[in-house]
XYZ file of N, CA and C in Angstrom:
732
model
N 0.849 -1.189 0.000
C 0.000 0.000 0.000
C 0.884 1.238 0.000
N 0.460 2.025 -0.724
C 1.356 3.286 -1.040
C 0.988 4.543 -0.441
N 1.687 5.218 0.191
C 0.832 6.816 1.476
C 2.088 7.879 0.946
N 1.400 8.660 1.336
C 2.366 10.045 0.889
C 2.300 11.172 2.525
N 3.620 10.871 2.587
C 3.402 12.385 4.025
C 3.937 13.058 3.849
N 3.919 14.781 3.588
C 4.198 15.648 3.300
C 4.935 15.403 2.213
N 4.598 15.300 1.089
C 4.695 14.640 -0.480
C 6.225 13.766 -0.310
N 6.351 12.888 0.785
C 6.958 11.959 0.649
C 6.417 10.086 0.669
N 6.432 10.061 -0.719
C 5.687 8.409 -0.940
C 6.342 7.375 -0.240
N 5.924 6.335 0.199
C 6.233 5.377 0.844
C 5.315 4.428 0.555
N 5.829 2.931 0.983
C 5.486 1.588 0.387
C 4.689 0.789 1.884
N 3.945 0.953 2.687
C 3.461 0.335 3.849
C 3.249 -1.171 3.521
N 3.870 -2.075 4.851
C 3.541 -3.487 4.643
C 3.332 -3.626 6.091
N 2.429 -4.206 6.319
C 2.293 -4.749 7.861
C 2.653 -6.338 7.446
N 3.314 -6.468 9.031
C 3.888 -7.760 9.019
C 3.607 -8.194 10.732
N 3.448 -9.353 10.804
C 2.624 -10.154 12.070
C 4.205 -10.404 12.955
N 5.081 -10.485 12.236
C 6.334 -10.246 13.455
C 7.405 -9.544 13.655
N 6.817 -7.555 13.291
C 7.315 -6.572 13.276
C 7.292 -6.754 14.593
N 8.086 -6.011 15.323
C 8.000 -5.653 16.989
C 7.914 -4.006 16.536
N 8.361 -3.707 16.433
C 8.568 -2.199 16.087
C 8.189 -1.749 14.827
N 8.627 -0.435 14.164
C 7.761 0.240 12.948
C 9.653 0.656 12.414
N 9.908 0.243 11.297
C 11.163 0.642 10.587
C 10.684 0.794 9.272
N 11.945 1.726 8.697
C 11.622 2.417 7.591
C 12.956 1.535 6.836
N 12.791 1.433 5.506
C 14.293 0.613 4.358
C 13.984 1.617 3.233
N 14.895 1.851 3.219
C 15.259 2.984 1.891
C 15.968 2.282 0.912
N 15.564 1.692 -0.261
C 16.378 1.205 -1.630
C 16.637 2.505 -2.591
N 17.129 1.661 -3.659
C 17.003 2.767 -5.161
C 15.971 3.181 -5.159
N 15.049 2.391 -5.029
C 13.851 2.630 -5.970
C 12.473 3.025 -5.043
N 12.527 2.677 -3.639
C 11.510 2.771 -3.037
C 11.797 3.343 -1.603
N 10.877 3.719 -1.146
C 11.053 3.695 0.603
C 9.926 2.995 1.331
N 9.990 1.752 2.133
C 9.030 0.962 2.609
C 9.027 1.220 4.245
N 7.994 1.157 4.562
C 7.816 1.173 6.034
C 7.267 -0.184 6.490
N 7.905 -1.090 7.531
C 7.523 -1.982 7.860
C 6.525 -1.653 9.384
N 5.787 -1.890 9.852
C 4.927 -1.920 10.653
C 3.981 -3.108 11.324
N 4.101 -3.252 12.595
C 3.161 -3.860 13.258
C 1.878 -3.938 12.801
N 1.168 -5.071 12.740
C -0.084 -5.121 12.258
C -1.245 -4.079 12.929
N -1.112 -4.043 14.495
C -1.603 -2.924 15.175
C -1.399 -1.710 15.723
N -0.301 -1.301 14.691
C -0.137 0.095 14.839
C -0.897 1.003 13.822
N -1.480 2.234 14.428
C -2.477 2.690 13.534
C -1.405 4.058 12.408
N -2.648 3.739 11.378
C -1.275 4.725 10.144
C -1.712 5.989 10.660
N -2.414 6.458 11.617
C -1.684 8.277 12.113
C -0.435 7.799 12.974
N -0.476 6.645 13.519
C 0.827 6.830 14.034
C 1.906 6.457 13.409
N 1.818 5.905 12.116
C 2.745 5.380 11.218
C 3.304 6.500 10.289
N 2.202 7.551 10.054
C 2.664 8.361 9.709
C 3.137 9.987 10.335
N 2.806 9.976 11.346
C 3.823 10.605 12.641
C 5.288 10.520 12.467
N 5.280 8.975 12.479
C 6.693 8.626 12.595
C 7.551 8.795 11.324
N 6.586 8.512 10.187
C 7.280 8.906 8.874
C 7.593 10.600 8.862
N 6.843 10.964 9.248
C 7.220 12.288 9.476
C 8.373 12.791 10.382
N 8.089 12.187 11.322
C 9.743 12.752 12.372
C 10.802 12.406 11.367
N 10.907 11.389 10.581
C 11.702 10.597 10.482
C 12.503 11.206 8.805
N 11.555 12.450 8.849
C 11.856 12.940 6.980
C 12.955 13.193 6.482
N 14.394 13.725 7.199
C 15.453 14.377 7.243
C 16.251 12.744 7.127
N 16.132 12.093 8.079
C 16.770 10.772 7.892
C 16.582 10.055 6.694
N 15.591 9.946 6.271
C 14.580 9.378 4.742
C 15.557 10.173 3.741
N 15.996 11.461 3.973
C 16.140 11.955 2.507
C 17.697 11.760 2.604
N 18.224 12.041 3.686
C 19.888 11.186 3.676
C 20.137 10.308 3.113
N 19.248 9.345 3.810
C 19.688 7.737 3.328
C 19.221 7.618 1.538
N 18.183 8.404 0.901
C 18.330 8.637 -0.094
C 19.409 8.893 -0.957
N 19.796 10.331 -0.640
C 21.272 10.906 -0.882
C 22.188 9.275 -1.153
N 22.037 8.944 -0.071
C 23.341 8.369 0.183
C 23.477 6.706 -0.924
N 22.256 6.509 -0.865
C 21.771 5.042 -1.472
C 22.301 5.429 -3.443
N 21.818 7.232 -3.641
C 21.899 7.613 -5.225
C 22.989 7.556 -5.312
N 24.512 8.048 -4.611
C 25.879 8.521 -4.401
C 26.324 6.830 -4.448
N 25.946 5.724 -4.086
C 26.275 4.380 -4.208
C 26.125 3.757 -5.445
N 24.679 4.213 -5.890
C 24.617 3.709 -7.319
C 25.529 4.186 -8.511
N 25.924 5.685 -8.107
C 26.010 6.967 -9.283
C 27.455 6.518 -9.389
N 28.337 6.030 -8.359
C 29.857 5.786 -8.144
C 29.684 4.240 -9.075
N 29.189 3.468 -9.513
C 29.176 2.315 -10.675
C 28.904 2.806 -11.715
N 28.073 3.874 -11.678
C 26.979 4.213 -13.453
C 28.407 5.121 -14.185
N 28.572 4.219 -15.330
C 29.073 5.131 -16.509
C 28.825 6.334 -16.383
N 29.506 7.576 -16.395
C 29.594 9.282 -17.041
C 28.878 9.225 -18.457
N 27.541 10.103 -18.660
C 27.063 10.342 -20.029
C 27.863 11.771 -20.467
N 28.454 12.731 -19.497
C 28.968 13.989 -19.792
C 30.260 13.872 -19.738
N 30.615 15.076 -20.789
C 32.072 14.816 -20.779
C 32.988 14.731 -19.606
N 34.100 15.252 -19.344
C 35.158 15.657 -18.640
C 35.097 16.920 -18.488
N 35.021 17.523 -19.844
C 35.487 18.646 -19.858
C 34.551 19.307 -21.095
N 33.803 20.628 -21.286
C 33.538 21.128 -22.483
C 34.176 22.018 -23.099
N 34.487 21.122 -24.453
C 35.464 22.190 -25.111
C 34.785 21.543 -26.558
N 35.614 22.027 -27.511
C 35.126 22.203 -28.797
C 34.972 21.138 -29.264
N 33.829 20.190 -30.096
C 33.965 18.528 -30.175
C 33.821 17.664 -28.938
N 33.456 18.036 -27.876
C 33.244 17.331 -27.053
C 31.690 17.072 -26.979
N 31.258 15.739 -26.512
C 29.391 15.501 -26.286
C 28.761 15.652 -25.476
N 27.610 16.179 -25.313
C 26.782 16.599 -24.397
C 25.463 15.350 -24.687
N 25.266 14.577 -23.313
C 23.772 14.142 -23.481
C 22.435 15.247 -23.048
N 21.217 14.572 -24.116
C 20.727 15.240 -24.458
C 19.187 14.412 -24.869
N 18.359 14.122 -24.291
C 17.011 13.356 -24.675
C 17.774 12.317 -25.587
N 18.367 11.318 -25.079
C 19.257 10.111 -25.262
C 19.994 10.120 -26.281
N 20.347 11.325 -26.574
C 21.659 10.963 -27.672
C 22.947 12.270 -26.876
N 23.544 11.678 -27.822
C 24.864 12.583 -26.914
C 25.475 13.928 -28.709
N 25.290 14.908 -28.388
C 25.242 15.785 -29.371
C 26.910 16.647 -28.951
N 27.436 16.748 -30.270
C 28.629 17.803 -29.841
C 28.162 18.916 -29.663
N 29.789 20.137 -29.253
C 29.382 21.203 -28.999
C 30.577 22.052 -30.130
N 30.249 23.078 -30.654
C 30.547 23.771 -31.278
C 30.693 25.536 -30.828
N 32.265 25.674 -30.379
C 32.266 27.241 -29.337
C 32.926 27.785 -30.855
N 32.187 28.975 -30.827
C 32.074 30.371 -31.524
C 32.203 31.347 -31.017
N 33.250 32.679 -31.242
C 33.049 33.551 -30.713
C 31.706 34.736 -30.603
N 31.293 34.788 -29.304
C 30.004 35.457 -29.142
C 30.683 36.905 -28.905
N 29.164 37.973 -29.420
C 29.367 39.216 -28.786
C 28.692 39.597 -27.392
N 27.890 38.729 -26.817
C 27.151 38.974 -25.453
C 28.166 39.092 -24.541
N 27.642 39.388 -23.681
C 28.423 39.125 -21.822
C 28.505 37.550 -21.338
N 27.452 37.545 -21.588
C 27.461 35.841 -21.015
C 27.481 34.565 -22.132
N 27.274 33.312 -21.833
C 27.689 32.409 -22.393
C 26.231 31.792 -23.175
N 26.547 32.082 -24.812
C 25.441 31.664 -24.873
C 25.094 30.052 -25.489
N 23.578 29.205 -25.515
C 23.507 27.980 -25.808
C 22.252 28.243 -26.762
N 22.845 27.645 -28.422
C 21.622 27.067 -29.095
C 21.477 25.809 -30.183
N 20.821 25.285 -29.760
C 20.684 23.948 -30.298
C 20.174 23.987 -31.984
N 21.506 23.706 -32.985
C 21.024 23.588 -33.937
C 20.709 22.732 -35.056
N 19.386 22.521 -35.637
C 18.556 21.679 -36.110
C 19.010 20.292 -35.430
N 18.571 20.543 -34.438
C 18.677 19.050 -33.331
C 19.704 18.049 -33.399
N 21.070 18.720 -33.696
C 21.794 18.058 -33.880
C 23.223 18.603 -33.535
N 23.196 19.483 -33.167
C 24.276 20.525 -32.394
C 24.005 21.483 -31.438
N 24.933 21.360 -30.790
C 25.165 22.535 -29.681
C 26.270 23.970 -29.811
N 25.370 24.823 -30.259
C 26.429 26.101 -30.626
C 26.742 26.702 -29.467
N 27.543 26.883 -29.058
C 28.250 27.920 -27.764
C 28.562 29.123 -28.492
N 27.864 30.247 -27.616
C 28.308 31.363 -27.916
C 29.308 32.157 -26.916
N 30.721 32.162 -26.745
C 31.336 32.280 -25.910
C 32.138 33.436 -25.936
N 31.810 34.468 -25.186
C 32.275 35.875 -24.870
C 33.900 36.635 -24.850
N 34.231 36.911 -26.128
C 35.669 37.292 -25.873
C 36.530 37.916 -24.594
N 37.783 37.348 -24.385
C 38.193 37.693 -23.063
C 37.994 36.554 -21.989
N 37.975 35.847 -21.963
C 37.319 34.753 -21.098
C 38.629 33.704 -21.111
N 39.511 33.716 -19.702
C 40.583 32.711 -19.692
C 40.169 31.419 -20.131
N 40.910 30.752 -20.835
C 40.967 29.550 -21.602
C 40.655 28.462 -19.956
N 41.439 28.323 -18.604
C 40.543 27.509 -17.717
C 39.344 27.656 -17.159
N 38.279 28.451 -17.810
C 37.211 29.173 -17.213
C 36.106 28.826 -18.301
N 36.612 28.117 -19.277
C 35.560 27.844 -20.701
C 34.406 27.117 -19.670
N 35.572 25.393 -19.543
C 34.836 24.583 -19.560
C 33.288 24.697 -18.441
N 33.664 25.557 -17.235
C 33.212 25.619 -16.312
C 31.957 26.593 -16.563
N 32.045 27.757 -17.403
C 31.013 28.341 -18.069
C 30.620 27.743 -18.920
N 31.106 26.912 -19.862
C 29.694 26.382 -21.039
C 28.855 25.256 -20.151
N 29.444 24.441 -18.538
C 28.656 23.696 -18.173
C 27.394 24.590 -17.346
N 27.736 25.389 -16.627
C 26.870 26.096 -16.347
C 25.719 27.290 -16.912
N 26.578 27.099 -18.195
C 25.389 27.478 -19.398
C 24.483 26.498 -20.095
N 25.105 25.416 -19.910
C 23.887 24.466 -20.514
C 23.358 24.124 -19.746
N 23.262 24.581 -18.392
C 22.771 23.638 -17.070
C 21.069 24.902 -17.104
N 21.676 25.321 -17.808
C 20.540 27.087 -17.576
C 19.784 27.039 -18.322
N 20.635 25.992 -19.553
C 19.484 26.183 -21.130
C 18.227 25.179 -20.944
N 18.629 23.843 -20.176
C 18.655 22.710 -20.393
C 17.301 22.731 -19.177
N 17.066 23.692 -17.854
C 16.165 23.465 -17.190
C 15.057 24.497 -17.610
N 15.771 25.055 -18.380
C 14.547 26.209 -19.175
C 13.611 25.343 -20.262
N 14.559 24.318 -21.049
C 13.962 23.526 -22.345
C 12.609 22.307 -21.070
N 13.326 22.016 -19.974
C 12.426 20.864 -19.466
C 11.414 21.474 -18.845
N 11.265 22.513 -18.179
C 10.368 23.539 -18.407
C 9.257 23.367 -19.313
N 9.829 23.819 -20.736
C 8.817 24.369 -21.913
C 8.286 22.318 -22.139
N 9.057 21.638 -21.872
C 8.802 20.230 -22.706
C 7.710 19.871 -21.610
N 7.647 19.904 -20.470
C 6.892 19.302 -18.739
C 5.461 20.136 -19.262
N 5.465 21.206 -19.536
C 4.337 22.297 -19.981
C 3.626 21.459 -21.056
N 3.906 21.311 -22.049
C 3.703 20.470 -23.352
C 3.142 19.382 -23.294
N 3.451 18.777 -22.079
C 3.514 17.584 -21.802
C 1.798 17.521 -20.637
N 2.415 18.348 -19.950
C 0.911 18.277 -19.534
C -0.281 18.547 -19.673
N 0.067 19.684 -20.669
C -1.169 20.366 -21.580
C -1.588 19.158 -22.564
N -0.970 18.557 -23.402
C -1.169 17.259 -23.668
C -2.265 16.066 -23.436
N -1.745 15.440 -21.943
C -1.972 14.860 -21.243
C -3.104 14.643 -20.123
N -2.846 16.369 -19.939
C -3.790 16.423 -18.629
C -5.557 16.361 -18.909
N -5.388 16.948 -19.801
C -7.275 17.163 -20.395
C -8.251 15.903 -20.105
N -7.221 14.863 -20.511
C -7.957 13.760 -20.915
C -8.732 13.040 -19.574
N -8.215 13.407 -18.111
C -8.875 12.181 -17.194
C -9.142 13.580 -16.371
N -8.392 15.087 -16.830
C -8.403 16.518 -15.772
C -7.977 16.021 -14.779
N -6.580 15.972 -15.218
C -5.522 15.409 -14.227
C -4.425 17.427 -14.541
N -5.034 17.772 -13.212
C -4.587 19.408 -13.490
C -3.753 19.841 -12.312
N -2.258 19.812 -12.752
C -1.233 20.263 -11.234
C -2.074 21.576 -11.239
N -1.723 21.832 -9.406
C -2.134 23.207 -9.045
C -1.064 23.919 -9.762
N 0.431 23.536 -9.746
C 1.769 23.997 -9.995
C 2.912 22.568 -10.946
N 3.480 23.557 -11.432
C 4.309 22.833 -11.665
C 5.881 23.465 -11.276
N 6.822 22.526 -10.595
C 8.217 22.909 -10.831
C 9.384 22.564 -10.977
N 10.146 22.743 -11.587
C 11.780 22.146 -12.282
C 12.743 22.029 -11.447
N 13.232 20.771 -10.958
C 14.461 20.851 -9.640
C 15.400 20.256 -9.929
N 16.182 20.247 -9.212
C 17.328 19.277 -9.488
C 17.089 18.743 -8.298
N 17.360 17.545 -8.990
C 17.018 16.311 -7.594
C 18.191 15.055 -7.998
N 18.355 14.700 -6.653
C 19.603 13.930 -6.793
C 18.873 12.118 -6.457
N 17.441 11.692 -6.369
C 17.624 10.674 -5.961
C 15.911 10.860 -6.468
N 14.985 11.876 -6.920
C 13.851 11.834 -7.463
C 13.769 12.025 -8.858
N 12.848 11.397 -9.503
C 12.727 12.260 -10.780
C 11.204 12.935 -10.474
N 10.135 12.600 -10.095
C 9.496 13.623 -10.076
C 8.427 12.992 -9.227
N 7.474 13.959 -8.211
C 6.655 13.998 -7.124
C 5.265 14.408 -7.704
N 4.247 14.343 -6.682
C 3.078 14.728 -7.049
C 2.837 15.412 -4.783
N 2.791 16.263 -4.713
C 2.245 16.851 -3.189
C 0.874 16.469 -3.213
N 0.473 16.492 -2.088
C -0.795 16.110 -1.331
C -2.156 17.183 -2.266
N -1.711 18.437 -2.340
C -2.344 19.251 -2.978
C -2.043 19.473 -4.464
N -1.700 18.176 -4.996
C -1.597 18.065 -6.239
C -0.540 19.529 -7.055
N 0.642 19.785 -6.393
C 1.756 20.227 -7.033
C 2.693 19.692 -7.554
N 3.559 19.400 -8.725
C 3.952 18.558 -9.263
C 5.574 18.967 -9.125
N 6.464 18.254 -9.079
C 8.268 18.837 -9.133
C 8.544 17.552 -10.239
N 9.100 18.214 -11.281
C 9.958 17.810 -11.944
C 11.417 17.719 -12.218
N 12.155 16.518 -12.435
C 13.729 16.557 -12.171
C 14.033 17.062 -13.628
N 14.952 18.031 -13.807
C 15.267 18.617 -15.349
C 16.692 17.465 -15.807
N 17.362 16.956 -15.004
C 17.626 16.020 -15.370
C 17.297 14.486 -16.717
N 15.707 14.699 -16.200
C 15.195 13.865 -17.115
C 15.371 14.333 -18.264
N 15.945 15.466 -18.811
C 15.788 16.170 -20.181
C 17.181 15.187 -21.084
N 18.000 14.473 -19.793
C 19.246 14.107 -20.681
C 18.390 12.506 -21.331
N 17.654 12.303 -20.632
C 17.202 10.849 -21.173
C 16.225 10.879 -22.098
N 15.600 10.145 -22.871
C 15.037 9.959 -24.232
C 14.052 10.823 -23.649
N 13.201 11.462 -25.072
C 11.623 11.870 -24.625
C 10.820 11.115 -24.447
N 10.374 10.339 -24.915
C 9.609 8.807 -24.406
C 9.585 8.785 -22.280
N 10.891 8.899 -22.232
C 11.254 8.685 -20.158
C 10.659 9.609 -20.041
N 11.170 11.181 -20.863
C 10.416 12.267 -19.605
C 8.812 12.630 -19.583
N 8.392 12.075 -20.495
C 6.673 11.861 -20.933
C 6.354 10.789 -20.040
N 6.856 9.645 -20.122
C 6.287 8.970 -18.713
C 6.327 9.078 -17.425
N 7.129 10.165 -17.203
C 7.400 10.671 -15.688
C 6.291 11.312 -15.654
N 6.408 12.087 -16.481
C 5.584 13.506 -16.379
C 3.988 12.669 -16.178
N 3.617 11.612 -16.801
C 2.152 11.212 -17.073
C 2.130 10.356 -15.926
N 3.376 9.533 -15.033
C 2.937 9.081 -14.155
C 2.888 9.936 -12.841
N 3.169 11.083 -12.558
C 2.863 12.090 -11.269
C 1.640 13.152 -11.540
N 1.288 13.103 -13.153
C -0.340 13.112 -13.200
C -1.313 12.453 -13.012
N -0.696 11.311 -12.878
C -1.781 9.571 -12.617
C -1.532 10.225 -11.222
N -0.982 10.142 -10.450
C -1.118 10.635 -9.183
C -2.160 11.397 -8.284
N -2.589 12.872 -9.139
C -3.188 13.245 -9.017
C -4.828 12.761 -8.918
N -5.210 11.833 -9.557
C -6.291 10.742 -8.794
C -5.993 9.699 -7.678
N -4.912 9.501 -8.376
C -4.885 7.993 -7.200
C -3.235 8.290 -6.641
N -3.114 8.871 -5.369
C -2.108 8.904 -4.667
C -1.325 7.387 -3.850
N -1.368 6.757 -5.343
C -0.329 5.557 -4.159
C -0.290 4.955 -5.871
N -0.041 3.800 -5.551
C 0.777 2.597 -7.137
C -0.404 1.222 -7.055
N -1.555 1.537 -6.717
C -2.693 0.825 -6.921
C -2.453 0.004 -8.187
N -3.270 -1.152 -8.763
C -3.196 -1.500 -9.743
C -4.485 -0.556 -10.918
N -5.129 0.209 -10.044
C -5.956 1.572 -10.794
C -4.955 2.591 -11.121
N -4.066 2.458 -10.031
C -2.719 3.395 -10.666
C -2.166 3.648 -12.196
N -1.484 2.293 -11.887
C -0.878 1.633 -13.150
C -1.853 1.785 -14.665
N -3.060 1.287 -14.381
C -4.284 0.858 -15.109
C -4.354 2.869 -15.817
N -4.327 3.408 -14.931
C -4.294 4.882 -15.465
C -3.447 5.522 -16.281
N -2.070 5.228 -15.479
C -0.619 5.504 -16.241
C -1.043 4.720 -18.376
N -0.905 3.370 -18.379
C -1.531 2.378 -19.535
C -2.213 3.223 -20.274
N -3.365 3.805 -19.564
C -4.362 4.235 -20.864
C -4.038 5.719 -21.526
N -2.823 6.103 -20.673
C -2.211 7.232 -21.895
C -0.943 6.594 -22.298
N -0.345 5.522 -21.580
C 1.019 5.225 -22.423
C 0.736 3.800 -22.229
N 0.860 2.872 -23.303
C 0.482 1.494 -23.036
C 1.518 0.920 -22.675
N 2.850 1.740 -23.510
C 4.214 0.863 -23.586
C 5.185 1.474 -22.426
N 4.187 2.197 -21.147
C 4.975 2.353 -19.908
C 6.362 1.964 -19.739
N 6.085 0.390 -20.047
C 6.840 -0.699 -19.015
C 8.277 -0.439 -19.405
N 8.394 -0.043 -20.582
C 9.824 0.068 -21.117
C 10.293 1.032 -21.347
N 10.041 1.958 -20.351
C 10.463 3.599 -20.193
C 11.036 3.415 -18.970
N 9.942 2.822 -17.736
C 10.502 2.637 -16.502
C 11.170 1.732 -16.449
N 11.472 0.350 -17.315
C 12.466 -0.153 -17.101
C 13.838 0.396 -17.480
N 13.888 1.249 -18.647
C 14.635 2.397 -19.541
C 15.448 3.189 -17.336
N 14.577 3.456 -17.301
C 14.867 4.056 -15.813
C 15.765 3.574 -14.624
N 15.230 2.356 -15.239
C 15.938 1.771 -13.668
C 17.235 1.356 -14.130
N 17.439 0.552 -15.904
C 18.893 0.157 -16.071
C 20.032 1.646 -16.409
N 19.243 2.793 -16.648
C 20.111 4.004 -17.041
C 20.114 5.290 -16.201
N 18.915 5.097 -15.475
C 18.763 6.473 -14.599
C 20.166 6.699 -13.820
N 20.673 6.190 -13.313
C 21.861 6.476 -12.308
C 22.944 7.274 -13.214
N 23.105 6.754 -14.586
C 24.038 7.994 -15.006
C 23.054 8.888 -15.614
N 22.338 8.862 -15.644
C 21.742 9.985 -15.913
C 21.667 10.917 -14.606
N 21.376 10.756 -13.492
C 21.326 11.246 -12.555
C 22.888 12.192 -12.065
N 24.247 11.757 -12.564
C 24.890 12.465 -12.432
C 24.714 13.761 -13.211
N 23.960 13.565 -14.112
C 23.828 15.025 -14.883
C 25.307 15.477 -15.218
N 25.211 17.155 -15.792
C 25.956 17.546 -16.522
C 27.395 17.659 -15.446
């Protein structure tokens, strides 16, 4: 059974020879084990004291996986080097710019033009074009999450109060109690197919707050071929999760 306390989801199992109420944090889930007669305000009390610890052991569980997962980003950005990018990895191409700052535009979906500001020490590139694409890149998941829900949402009036773009080191994306939605811009490096099913499964949310098999059954009837996005997720998300 699936509960959300203060838009943190969790997996409830009662078990007949819990003595106590413990929480297990994996990759993929956070489960609360519980006494058969402990009641869920008090189960979720405790999930609540317990939120700061929950998001550590998160941290800490992503930082375990992320130290095995292949690098999708370079080393370093410089001229000819690849940037991932909605699952392909695209070069970059630096040009001298006349702006102040560093600019990024993607051309005909198949390059990355840097527009890079004369005067600018040669060890200072790499560190500005990453933090220029880090700027372009949560602005594009932005406009794509928008698209996506305008899309999507009509069909069951599955309508965030909000939507917003984070960087998250161990989520890709939430649904709050009051139906506000956070999206990881991260997802922008993985195929569009992944970030459309994120996006459509924390709108399934918005009816059914837990992973019901009405859940699922909801997610299906806008994407049938789910299964191989989130599996897409689970064998690649971790380098993706290092991001740029």
């Amino acid at each position: 059974m699936n509960k959300h306390t203060a838009a943190l989801p969790y997996n409830l199992r009662r078990s007949s020879r819990a003595k106590n109420t413990r929480i297990v944090v994996t990759a993929d889930k956070i489960e609360v084990v519980a006494p058969l007669k402990v009641s869920e305000r008090h189960i979720q009390a405790f999930v609540h004291a317990q939120k700061d610890w929950i998001e550590a052991a998160l941290k800490r569980v992503a930082g375990r996986i992320q130290t095995a997962a292949p690098r999708l980003a370079p080393s370093e950005y410089r001229d000819g080097a690849h940037v991932p990018y909605q699952g392909r990895r695209l070069p970059l191409k630096i040009i001298a710019g006349k702006a102040k700052t560093v600019r990024i535009e993607l051309l005909n979906d198949e390059m990355f033009w840097v527009k890079l500001p004369t005067g600018i020490a040669d060890e200072q590139h790499s560190a500005l074009i990453r933090q220029a694409l880090t700027r372009w890149m949560k602005n594009q998941a932005k406009q794509h999450v928008q698209e996506l829900v305008d899309l999507h949402g009509p069909r069951f009036a599955l309508f965030p109060r909000s939507i917003r773009i984070k960087t998250q080191k161990s989520r890709w994306g939430s649904c709050g109690p009051k139906n506000d939605i956070n999206m990881n811009w991260l997802l922008l490096l993985a195929p569009a197919a992944v970030l459309e099913y994120v996006v459509v499964h924390e709108l399934c949310h918005i009816k059914h707050k837990n992973h019901s098999p009405a859940f699922w059954q909801l997610v299906a009837e806008h994407l049938p071929d789910f299964k191989q996005h989130r599996l897409w997720l689970k064998q690649y998300g971790a380098s993706v999760m290092q991001g740029l």
